[in-house]
Amino acid sequence: MVRPGWEDGRVPRPDLLTVTDPADPRLADYVSLTDVALRSRHEPAKGLYIAESSTVLGRALAAGHRPRSVLLAPRWVADLERMLAALPDDGTTVPVYVAEEAVLEQITGFHVHRGALAAMHRPALPGVAQLLADARGGAGARRVAVLEDIVDHTNVGAAFRSAAALGVDAVLVTPRCADPLYRRSVRVSMGTVFQVPWTRIDPWPEGVDLLREAGFVTAALALSDDSITLDELVADQPERLALVLGAEGHGLKDGTIAACDRVVRIPMAGGVDSLNVAAAAAVAFWATRV
């Protein structure tokens, strides 16, 4: 079986290189990796994203993503070698820069969580129709999530983690939604952004029509006079369901709510009118699990 993202399903071996100089030009991909720097300099200009921690890197490799290079502390070398040893070998190498943790912090500008980073090549995103058709081993998606204009990377990562844990088949993100492959999103998701198939749905909200053509009933999570409760949705749950969740603060756009087939609210107590979007996603994913 060919692993996606690798020619002929092959992966490289590590080429261990010790570095002591934070200004080493070979480390340019890792210099001052604040989220702002990542967005403006590395993503998507070079077609890279950053995988942080050995756990996240392992999940990225398991999903077939290709590393451009790896930067880690000495104590994580053995873990990396074990991860690569479990994959097919094509005889090529990937640069693995090994530096003490104090040097890592000088290079990146922050404390490196669990002492490992990797600059990863971004895989090409599939089209929406292809993504939906390929889900569930080719049987087609039955339950998907749409994230509309969610700009907080933590919320995006948390939504992906809930989607993975609760069996959502695919996630669609709108053009203005934060990138699931930003470092913070990847980290918060614990690498589950590599497990859940996803792509961008553009244009939006016109993409609701595309979902409808694919057989999905679209359910907008919003407060509305004509909304039904989540319990009512579950009592008569469509065979193919797309849950649409909106941006922090303002929620879904009026045009999106109008375009969707149903408007759904999560019943609240204690005078609370709504949940954080990541929390709402987890509740909705659990309630509609199949």
PDB file of C-alpha atoms in Angstrom:
ATOM      1  CA  MET A   1       0.000   0.000   0.000  1.00  0.00           C
ATOM      2  CA  VAL A   2       1.401   3.404  -0.957  1.00  0.00           C
ATOM      3  CA  ARG A   3       1.583   5.820   1.984  1.00  0.00           C
ATOM      4  CA  PRO A   4       0.061   9.215   1.080  1.00  0.00           C
ATOM      5  CA  GLY A   5       2.665  11.948   0.726  1.00  0.00           C
ATOM      6  CA  TRP A   6       5.580   9.615  -0.060  1.00  0.00           C
ATOM      7  CA  GLU A   7       6.689   8.354  -3.450  1.00  0.00           C
ATOM      8  CA  ASP A   8       6.212   4.586  -3.556  1.00  0.00           C
ATOM      9  CA  GLY A   9       5.291   4.602   0.136  1.00  0.00           C
ATOM     10  CA  ARG A  10       8.901   5.214   1.228  1.00  0.00           C
ATOM     11  CA  VAL A  11      10.364   7.350   3.993  1.00  0.00           C
ATOM     12  CA  PRO A  12      13.907   8.591   4.753  1.00  0.00           C
ATOM     13  CA  ARG A  13      16.310   7.602   7.519  1.00  0.00           C
ATOM     14  CA  PRO A  14      17.627  10.150  10.044  1.00  0.00           C
ATOM     15  CA  ASP A  15      20.938  11.930   9.466  1.00  0.00           C
ATOM     16  CA  LEU A  16      21.971  13.071  12.965  1.00  0.00           C
ATOM     17  CA  LEU A  17      23.716  16.445  13.061  1.00  0.00           C
ATOM     18  CA  THR A  18      24.746  18.072  16.347  1.00  0.00           C
ATOM     19  CA  VAL A  19      24.284  21.858  16.454  1.00  0.00           C
ATOM     20  CA  THR A  20      25.520  24.284  19.116  1.00  0.00           C
ATOM     21  CA  ASP A  21      25.146  27.634  17.348  1.00  0.00           C
ATOM     22  CA  PRO A  22      21.620  29.116  17.464  1.00  0.00           C
ATOM     23  CA  ALA A  23      22.531  31.178  14.377  1.00  0.00           C
ATOM     24  CA  ASP A  24      23.340  28.104  12.254  1.00  0.00           C
ATOM     25  CA  PRO A  25      21.780  28.919   8.837  1.00  0.00           C
ATOM     26  CA  ARG A  26      20.552  25.339   8.449  1.00  0.00           C
ATOM     27  CA  LEU A  27      18.049  26.057  11.228  1.00  0.00           C
ATOM     28  CA  ALA A  28      16.254  28.912   9.456  1.00  0.00           C
ATOM     29  CA  ASP A  29      12.940  27.046   9.501  1.00  0.00           C
ATOM     30  CA  TYR A  30      12.988  27.071  13.312  1.00  0.00           C
ATOM     31  CA  VAL A  31      14.192  30.589  14.134  1.00  0.00           C
ATOM     32  CA  SER A  32      11.871  32.652  16.369  1.00  0.00           C
ATOM     33  CA  LEU A  33       8.836  30.477  15.791  1.00  0.00           C
ATOM     34  CA  THR A  34       6.140  32.617  17.370  1.00  0.00           C
ATOM     35  CA  ASP A  35       2.695  32.002  15.917  1.00  0.00           C
ATOM     36  CA  VAL A  36       2.871  35.352  14.108  1.00  0.00           C
ATOM     37  CA  ALA A  37       6.223  34.431  12.565  1.00  0.00           C
ATOM     38  CA  LEU A  38       4.871  31.085  11.444  1.00  0.00           C
ATOM     39  CA  ARG A  39       1.892  32.669   9.732  1.00  0.00           C
ATOM     40  CA  SER A  40       3.835  35.421   7.993  1.00  0.00           C
ATOM     41  CA  ARG A  41       7.108  33.702   7.099  1.00  0.00           C
ATOM     42  CA  HIS A  42       6.609  29.969   6.941  1.00  0.00           C
ATOM     43  CA  GLU A  43       2.957  29.215   6.392  1.00  0.00           C
ATOM     44  CA  PRO A  44       2.042  28.848   3.625  1.00  0.00           C
ATOM     45  CA  ALA A  45       4.914  30.638   1.822  1.00  0.00           C
ATOM     46  CA  LYS A  46       7.247  27.620   2.006  1.00  0.00           C
ATOM     47  CA  GLY A  47       4.522  25.016   2.158  1.00  0.00           C
ATOM     48  CA  LEU A  48       5.550  24.002   5.677  1.00  0.00           C
ATOM     49  CA  TYR A  49       3.981  23.452   9.039  1.00  0.00           C
ATOM     50  CA  ILE A  50       5.618  22.724  12.390  1.00  0.00           C
ATOM     51  CA  ALA A  51       4.974  19.521  14.324  1.00  0.00           C
ATOM     52  CA  GLU A  52       5.820  19.948  18.011  1.00  0.00           C
ATOM     53  CA  SER A  53       6.552  17.005  20.359  1.00  0.00           C
ATOM     54  CA  SER A  54       7.425  13.430  19.561  1.00  0.00           C
ATOM     55  CA  THR A  55       3.771  12.380  19.915  1.00  0.00           C
ATOM     56  CA  VAL A  56       2.600  14.858  17.291  1.00  0.00           C
ATOM     57  CA  LEU A  57       5.512  14.008  14.989  1.00  0.00           C
ATOM     58  CA  GLY A  58       4.698  10.310  15.283  1.00  0.00           C
ATOM     59  CA  ARG A  59       1.097  10.918  14.261  1.00  0.00           C
ATOM     60  CA  ALA A  60       2.194  13.091  11.340  1.00  0.00           C
ATOM     61  CA  LEU A  61       4.561  10.378  10.101  1.00  0.00           C
ATOM     62  CA  ALA A  62       1.876   7.726  10.552  1.00  0.00           C
ATOM     63  CA  ALA A  63      -0.421   9.844   8.357  1.00  0.00           C
ATOM     64  CA  GLY A  64       2.226   9.830   5.617  1.00  0.00           C
ATOM     65  CA  HIS A  65       3.427  13.420   6.023  1.00  0.00           C
ATOM     66  CA  ARG A  66       7.013  14.175   4.966  1.00  0.00           C
ATOM     67  CA  PRO A  67       9.530  15.901   7.235  1.00  0.00           C
ATOM     68  CA  ARG A  68      11.840  18.502   5.699  1.00  0.00           C
ATOM     69  CA  SER A  69      13.978  18.312   8.844  1.00  0.00           C
ATOM     70  CA  VAL A  70      13.753  17.589  12.568  1.00  0.00           C
ATOM     71  CA  LEU A  71      15.148  19.577  15.507  1.00  0.00           C
ATOM     72  CA  LEU A  72      15.238  17.901  18.887  1.00  0.00           C
ATOM     73  CA  ALA A  73      16.986  17.453  22.214  1.00  0.00           C
ATOM     74  CA  PRO A  74      19.331  14.449  22.648  1.00  0.00           C
ATOM     75  CA  ARG A  75      16.926  12.517  24.864  1.00  0.00           C
ATOM     76  CA  TRP A  76      14.323  12.338  22.058  1.00  0.00           C
ATOM     77  CA  VAL A  77      16.670  10.866  19.427  1.00  0.00           C
ATOM     78  CA  ALA A  78      15.869   7.279  20.386  1.00  0.00           C
ATOM     79  CA  ASP A  79      12.123   7.937  20.065  1.00  0.00           C
ATOM     80  CA  LEU A  80      12.594   9.402  16.586  1.00  0.00           C
ATOM     81  CA  GLU A  81      14.736   6.491  15.466  1.00  0.00           C
ATOM     82  CA  ARG A  82      12.089   4.036  16.691  1.00  0.00           C
ATOM     83  CA  MET A  83       9.357   5.918  14.805  1.00  0.00           C
ATOM     84  CA  LEU A  84      11.314   5.903  11.560  1.00  0.00           C
ATOM     85  CA  ALA A  85      12.452   2.305  12.016  1.00  0.00           C
ATOM     86  CA  ALA A  86       8.808   1.227  12.003  1.00  0.00           C
ATOM     87  CA  LEU A  87       8.344   2.693   8.508  1.00  0.00           C
ATOM     88  CA  PRO A  88       9.641   1.494   5.108  1.00  0.00           C
ATOM     89  CA  ASP A  89      13.162   2.609   4.157  1.00  0.00           C
ATOM     90  CA  ASP A  90      14.161   4.033   0.765  1.00  0.00           C
ATOM     91  CA  GLY A  91      17.811   4.594   1.680  1.00  0.00           C
ATOM     92  CA  THR A  92      17.547   8.401   1.767  1.00  0.00           C
ATOM     93  CA  THR A  93      17.973  10.636   4.808  1.00  0.00           C
ATOM     94  CA  VAL A  94      16.253  13.529   6.558  1.00  0.00           C
ATOM     95  CA  PRO A  95      18.405  16.063   8.458  1.00  0.00           C
ATOM     96  CA  VAL A  96      17.944  15.661  12.215  1.00  0.00           C
ATOM     97  CA  TYR A  97      19.489  18.545  14.133  1.00  0.00           C
ATOM     98  CA  VAL A  98      20.299  17.666  17.746  1.00  0.00           C
ATOM     99  CA  ALA A  99      20.754  20.491  20.259  1.00  0.00           C
ATOM    100  CA  GLU A 100      20.634  20.889  24.016  1.00  0.00           C
ATOM    101  CA  GLU A 101      17.339  22.280  25.314  1.00  0.00           C
ATOM    102  CA  ALA A 102      18.862  25.668  26.208  1.00  0.00           C
ATOM    103  CA  VAL A 103      20.055  26.004  22.614  1.00  0.00           C
ATOM    104  CA  LEU A 104      16.624  24.937  21.320  1.00  0.00           C
ATOM    105  CA  GLU A 105      15.015  27.768  23.257  1.00  0.00           C
ATOM    106  CA  GLN A 106      17.509  30.273  21.840  1.00  0.00           C
ATOM    107  CA  ILE A 107      16.758  29.048  18.322  1.00  0.00           C
ATOM    108  CA  THR A 108      12.976  29.052  18.516  1.00  0.00           C
ATOM    109  CA  GLY A 109      12.294  31.852  20.992  1.00  0.00           C
ATOM    110  CA  PHE A 110      10.115  29.688  23.264  1.00  0.00           C
ATOM    111  CA  HIS A 111      10.400  26.649  25.525  1.00  0.00           C
ATOM    112  CA  VAL A 112      10.111  23.640  23.225  1.00  0.00           C
ATOM    113  CA  HIS A 113       7.388  21.360  24.526  1.00  0.00           C
ATOM    114  CA  ARG A 114       8.789  17.848  25.007  1.00  0.00           C
ATOM    115  CA  GLY A 115      12.006  18.841  23.232  1.00  0.00           C
ATOM    116  CA  ALA A 116      11.150  18.002  19.610  1.00  0.00           C
ATOM    117  CA  LEU A 117      10.116  19.968  16.518  1.00  0.00           C
ATOM    118  CA  ALA A 118       9.845  19.026  12.871  1.00  0.00           C
ATOM    119  CA  ALA A 119       9.440  21.188   9.781  1.00  0.00           C
ATOM    120  CA  MET A 120       6.922  19.217   7.730  1.00  0.00           C
ATOM    121  CA  HIS A 121       5.939  19.529   4.086  1.00  0.00           C
ATOM    122  CA  ARG A 122       2.276  20.416   3.709  1.00  0.00           C
ATOM    123  CA  PRO A 123       0.261  17.745   1.895  1.00  0.00           C
ATOM    124  CA  ALA A 124      -2.054  18.832  -0.908  1.00  0.00           C
ATOM    125  CA  LEU A 125      -5.654  19.238   0.254  1.00  0.00           C
ATOM    126  CA  PRO A 126      -8.317  17.173  -1.531  1.00  0.00           C
ATOM    127  CA  GLY A 127     -11.477  18.649  -2.996  1.00  0.00           C
ATOM    128  CA  VAL A 128     -14.619  18.565  -0.874  1.00  0.00           C
ATOM    129  CA  ALA A 129     -16.375  15.965  -3.047  1.00  0.00           C
ATOM    130  CA  GLN A 130     -13.342  13.681  -2.981  1.00  0.00           C
ATOM    131  CA  LEU A 131     -12.945  14.037   0.787  1.00  0.00           C
ATOM    132  CA  LEU A 132     -16.577  13.149   1.439  1.00  0.00           C
ATOM    133  CA  ALA A 133     -16.494  10.189  -0.945  1.00  0.00           C
ATOM    134  CA  ASP A 134     -13.246   8.743   0.426  1.00  0.00           C
ATOM    135  CA  ALA A 135     -14.264   8.863   4.103  1.00  0.00           C
ATOM    136  CA  ARG A 136     -15.019   5.687   6.049  1.00  0.00           C
ATOM    137  CA  GLY A 137     -12.753   3.610   3.834  1.00  0.00           C
ATOM    138  CA  GLY A 138     -14.541   4.694   0.664  1.00  0.00           C
ATOM    139  CA  ALA A 139     -18.056   4.156   2.018  1.00  0.00           C
ATOM    140  CA  GLY A 140     -18.562   7.922   2.179  1.00  0.00           C
ATOM    141  CA  ALA A 141     -18.889  10.335   5.067  1.00  0.00           C
ATOM    142  CA  ARG A 142     -22.035  10.219   7.193  1.00  0.00           C
ATOM    143  CA  ARG A 143     -21.216  12.933   9.712  1.00  0.00           C
ATOM    144  CA  VAL A 144     -19.042  15.973   9.108  1.00  0.00           C
ATOM    145  CA  ALA A 145     -18.267  19.232  10.878  1.00  0.00           C
ATOM    146  CA  VAL A 146     -17.953  22.645   9.254  1.00  0.00           C
ATOM    147  CA  LEU A 147     -15.891  25.265  11.108  1.00  0.00           C
ATOM    148  CA  GLU A 148     -16.887  28.751   9.954  1.00  0.00           C
ATOM    149  CA  ASP A 149     -14.341  31.544  10.494  1.00  0.00           C
ATOM    150  CA  ILE A 150     -13.017  30.215  13.818  1.00  0.00           C
ATOM    151  CA  VAL A 151      -9.910  32.341  14.278  1.00  0.00           C
ATOM    152  CA  ASP A 152      -8.535  31.005  17.559  1.00  0.00           C
ATOM    153  CA  HIS A 153      -6.010  28.232  16.870  1.00  0.00           C
ATOM    154  CA  THR A 154      -6.692  26.649  20.258  1.00  0.00           C
ATOM    155  CA  ASN A 155     -10.395  26.279  19.463  1.00  0.00           C
ATOM    156  CA  VAL A 156      -9.612  24.781  16.050  1.00  0.00           C
ATOM    157  CA  GLY A 157      -7.240  22.250  17.601  1.00  0.00           C
ATOM    158  CA  ALA A 158      -9.714  21.371  20.356  1.00  0.00           C
ATOM    159  CA  ALA A 159     -12.517  20.882  17.818  1.00  0.00           C
ATOM    160  CA  PHE A 160     -10.331  18.509  15.806  1.00  0.00           C
ATOM    161  CA  ARG A 161      -9.441  16.532  18.914  1.00  0.00           C
ATOM    162  CA  SER A 162     -13.139  16.122  19.738  1.00  0.00           C
ATOM    163  CA  ALA A 163     -13.879  15.186  16.129  1.00  0.00           C
ATOM    164  CA  ALA A 164     -11.249  12.448  16.247  1.00  0.00           C
ATOM    165  CA  ALA A 165     -12.344  11.149  19.646  1.00  0.00           C
ATOM    166  CA  LEU A 166     -16.052  11.108  18.789  1.00  0.00           C
ATOM    167  CA  GLY A 167     -15.918   9.630  15.307  1.00  0.00           C
ATOM    168  CA  VAL A 168     -16.610  12.605  13.035  1.00  0.00           C
ATOM    169  CA  ASP A 169     -15.788  11.456   9.501  1.00  0.00           C
ATOM    170  CA  ALA A 170     -14.400  14.735   8.134  1.00  0.00           C
ATOM    171  CA  VAL A 171     -13.948  18.411   8.960  1.00  0.00           C
ATOM    172  CA  LEU A 172     -14.458  21.251   6.490  1.00  0.00           C
ATOM    173  CA  VAL A 173     -12.986  24.669   7.274  1.00  0.00           C
ATOM    174  CA  THR A 174     -14.121  27.891   5.627  1.00  0.00           C
ATOM    175  CA  PRO A 175     -11.695  30.255   3.859  1.00  0.00           C
ATOM    176  CA  ARG A 176     -11.345  32.574   6.868  1.00  0.00           C
ATOM    177  CA  CYS A 177     -11.009  29.812   9.473  1.00  0.00           C
ATOM    178  CA  ALA A 178      -7.633  29.469  11.183  1.00  0.00           C
ATOM    179  CA  ASP A 179      -5.329  26.864   9.656  1.00  0.00           C
ATOM    180  CA  PRO A 180      -5.540  23.460  11.399  1.00  0.00           C
ATOM    181  CA  LEU A 181      -1.813  22.992  10.692  1.00  0.00           C
ATOM    182  CA  TYR A 182      -0.628  26.038  12.631  1.00  0.00           C
ATOM    183  CA  ARG A 183       1.680  24.962  15.425  1.00  0.00           C
ATOM    184  CA  ARG A 184      -0.757  25.782  18.235  1.00  0.00           C
ATOM    185  CA  SER A 185      -3.682  24.036  16.518  1.00  0.00           C
ATOM    186  CA  VAL A 186      -1.591  20.921  15.932  1.00  0.00           C
ATOM    187  CA  ARG A 187      -0.330  20.920  19.516  1.00  0.00           C
ATOM    188  CA  VAL A 188      -3.761  21.396  21.126  1.00  0.00           C
ATOM    189  CA  SER A 189      -5.216  18.677  18.920  1.00  0.00           C
ATOM    190  CA  MET A 190      -2.411  16.329  20.068  1.00  0.00           C
ATOM    191  CA  GLY A 191      -1.798  15.547  16.412  1.00  0.00           C
ATOM    192  CA  THR A 192      -5.360  14.429  15.713  1.00  0.00           C
ATOM    193  CA  VAL A 193      -5.496  16.961  12.851  1.00  0.00           C
ATOM    194  CA  PHE A 194      -3.600  14.223  10.987  1.00  0.00           C
ATOM    195  CA  GLN A 195      -6.215  11.574  11.802  1.00  0.00           C
ATOM    196  CA  VAL A 196      -9.385  13.375  10.743  1.00  0.00           C
ATOM    197  CA  PRO A 197      -9.707  13.997   6.993  1.00  0.00           C
ATOM    198  CA  TRP A 198     -10.168  17.721   6.323  1.00  0.00           C
ATOM    199  CA  THR A 199     -10.082  20.339   3.622  1.00  0.00           C
ATOM    200  CA  ARG A 200     -11.239  23.895   2.913  1.00  0.00           C
ATOM    201  CA  ILE A 201     -14.753  24.496   1.610  1.00  0.00           C
ATOM    202  CA  ASP A 202     -14.698  27.507  -0.689  1.00  0.00           C
ATOM    203  CA  PRO A 203     -16.783  29.484  -1.483  1.00  0.00           C
ATOM    204  CA  TRP A 204     -18.812  29.705   1.698  1.00  0.00           C
ATOM    205  CA  PRO A 205     -21.698  29.746   2.576  1.00  0.00           C
ATOM    206  CA  GLU A 206     -22.429  28.736  -1.025  1.00  0.00           C
ATOM    207  CA  GLY A 207     -20.765  25.446  -0.093  1.00  0.00           C
ATOM    208  CA  VAL A 208     -23.944  24.485   1.763  1.00  0.00           C
ATOM    209  CA  ASP A 209     -25.381  23.650  -1.664  1.00  0.00           C
ATOM    210  CA  LEU A 210     -22.464  21.291  -2.324  1.00  0.00           C
ATOM    211  CA  LEU A 211     -23.159  19.482   0.942  1.00  0.00           C
ATOM    212  CA  ARG A 212     -26.835  19.252   0.098  1.00  0.00           C
ATOM    213  CA  GLU A 213     -26.019  17.779  -3.317  1.00  0.00           C
ATOM    214  CA  ALA A 214     -23.886  15.165  -1.545  1.00  0.00           C
ATOM    215  CA  GLY A 215     -26.923  14.133   0.494  1.00  0.00           C
ATOM    216  CA  PHE A 216     -26.188  15.994   3.722  1.00  0.00           C
ATOM    217  CA  VAL A 217     -28.670  17.761   5.937  1.00  0.00           C
ATOM    218  CA  THR A 218     -26.943  20.863   7.287  1.00  0.00           C
ATOM    219  CA  ALA A 219     -27.551  21.814  10.915  1.00  0.00           C
ATOM    220  CA  ALA A 220     -26.417  25.265  12.046  1.00  0.00           C
ATOM    221  CA  LEU A 221     -25.627  25.472  15.762  1.00  0.00           C
ATOM    222  CA  ALA A 222     -27.069  28.868  16.658  1.00  0.00           C
ATOM    223  CA  LEU A 223     -29.585  30.692  18.820  1.00  0.00           C
ATOM    224  CA  SER A 224     -32.726  31.358  16.836  1.00  0.00           C
ATOM    225  CA  ASP A 225     -36.463  31.652  17.437  1.00  0.00           C
ATOM    226  CA  ASP A 226     -37.104  28.769  15.049  1.00  0.00           C
ATOM    227  CA  SER A 227     -34.330  26.508  16.368  1.00  0.00           C
ATOM    228  CA  ILE A 228     -34.825  22.962  17.575  1.00  0.00           C
ATOM    229  CA  THR A 229     -32.944  21.435  20.483  1.00  0.00           C
ATOM    230  CA  LEU A 230     -30.022  19.096  19.994  1.00  0.00           C
ATOM    231  CA  ASP A 231     -32.162  16.373  21.560  1.00  0.00           C
ATOM    232  CA  GLU A 232     -34.815  16.895  18.870  1.00  0.00           C
ATOM    233  CA  LEU A 233     -32.162  16.657  16.140  1.00  0.00           C
ATOM    234  CA  VAL A 234     -30.850  13.386  17.575  1.00  0.00           C
ATOM    235  CA  ALA A 235     -34.385  11.947  17.863  1.00  0.00           C
ATOM    236  CA  ASP A 236     -34.771  12.257  14.083  1.00  0.00           C
ATOM    237  CA  GLN A 237     -31.138  12.303  12.993  1.00  0.00           C
ATOM    238  CA  PRO A 238     -30.488  12.373   9.227  1.00  0.00           C
ATOM    239  CA  GLU A 239     -28.400   9.614   7.685  1.00  0.00           C
ATOM    240  CA  ARG A 240     -25.884  12.216   6.518  1.00  0.00           C
ATOM    241  CA  LEU A 241     -25.427  15.184   8.830  1.00  0.00           C
ATOM    242  CA  ALA A 242     -23.218  18.274   8.607  1.00  0.00           C
ATOM    243  CA  LEU A 243     -22.870  20.212  11.865  1.00  0.00           C
ATOM    244  CA  VAL A 244     -21.982  23.849  11.205  1.00  0.00           C
ATOM    245  CA  LEU A 245     -20.225  25.777  13.987  1.00  0.00           C
ATOM    246  CA  GLY A 246     -19.468  29.489  13.975  1.00  0.00           C
ATOM    247  CA  ALA A 247     -16.784  31.910  15.022  1.00  0.00           C
ATOM    248  CA  GLU A 248     -16.056  32.926  18.597  1.00  0.00           C
ATOM    249  CA  GLY A 249     -18.230  35.769  19.832  1.00  0.00           C
ATOM    250  CA  HIS A 250     -20.508  36.430  16.861  1.00  0.00           C
ATOM    251  CA  GLY A 251     -21.340  32.836  16.003  1.00  0.00           C
ATOM    252  CA  LEU A 252     -22.552  31.874  12.550  1.00  0.00           C
ATOM    253  CA  LYS A 253     -23.282  34.499   9.923  1.00  0.00           C
ATOM    254  CA  ASP A 254     -26.943  35.235   9.207  1.00  0.00           C
ATOM    255  CA  GLY A 255     -26.478  34.078   5.611  1.00  0.00           C
ATOM    256  CA  THR A 256     -25.115  30.745   6.784  1.00  0.00           C
ATOM    257  CA  ILE A 257     -27.994  30.189   9.189  1.00  0.00           C
ATOM    258  CA  ALA A 258     -30.479  31.006   6.435  1.00  0.00           C
ATOM    259  CA  ALA A 259     -28.760  28.632   4.010  1.00  0.00           C
ATOM    260  CA  CYS A 260     -28.748  25.636   6.392  1.00  0.00           C
ATOM    261  CA  ASP A 261     -31.597  23.138   6.584  1.00  0.00           C
ATOM    262  CA  ARG A 262     -31.998  23.273  10.364  1.00  0.00           C
ATOM    263  CA  VAL A 263     -31.009  25.524  13.236  1.00  0.00           C
ATOM    264  CA  VAL A 264     -30.036  23.665  16.410  1.00  0.00           C
ATOM    265  CA  ARG A 265     -29.424  24.893  19.946  1.00  0.00           C
ATOM    266  CA  ILE A 266     -27.881  23.146  22.930  1.00  0.00           C
ATOM    267  CA  PRO A 267     -30.281  23.496  25.890  1.00  0.00           C
ATOM    268  CA  MET A 268     -28.724  25.569  28.674  1.00  0.00           C
ATOM    269  CA  ALA A 269     -29.257  26.045  32.393  1.00  0.00           C
ATOM    270  CA  GLY A 270     -28.055  28.547  34.963  1.00  0.00           C
ATOM    271  CA  GLY A 271     -28.725  31.581  32.816  1.00  0.00           C
ATOM    272  CA  VAL A 272     -25.977  30.647  30.341  1.00  0.00           C
ATOM    273  CA  ASP A 273     -26.949  31.262  26.718  1.00  0.00           C
ATOM    274  CA  SER A 274     -24.094  29.531  24.883  1.00  0.00           C
ATOM    275  CA  LEU A 275     -20.851  27.558  25.157  1.00  0.00           C
ATOM    276  CA  ASN A 276     -17.372  28.182  23.838  1.00  0.00           C
ATOM    277  CA  VAL A 277     -17.318  26.892  20.248  1.00  0.00           C
ATOM    278  CA  ALA A 278     -14.888  24.071  21.063  1.00  0.00           C
ATOM    279  CA  ALA A 279     -17.074  22.935  23.970  1.00  0.00           C
ATOM    280  CA  ALA A 280     -20.200  23.176  21.820  1.00  0.00           C
ATOM    281  CA  ALA A 281     -18.501  21.085  19.153  1.00  0.00           C
ATOM    282  CA  ALA A 282     -17.670  18.351  21.675  1.00  0.00           C
ATOM    283  CA  VAL A 283     -21.258  18.258  22.972  1.00  0.00           C
ATOM    284  CA  ALA A 284     -22.736  18.124  19.465  1.00  0.00           C
ATOM    285  CA  PHE A 285     -20.277  15.465  18.271  1.00  0.00           C
ATOM    286  CA  TRP A 286     -21.031  13.262  21.292  1.00  0.00           C
ATOM    287  CA  ALA A 287     -24.794  13.647  21.012  1.00  0.00           C
ATOM    288  CA  THR A 288     -24.852  12.774  17.294  1.00  0.00           C
ATOM    289  CA  ARG A 289     -22.312   9.938  17.391  1.00  0.00           C
ATOM    290  CA  VAL A 290     -23.194   6.957  15.213  1.00  0.00           C
TER     291      VAL A 290
END
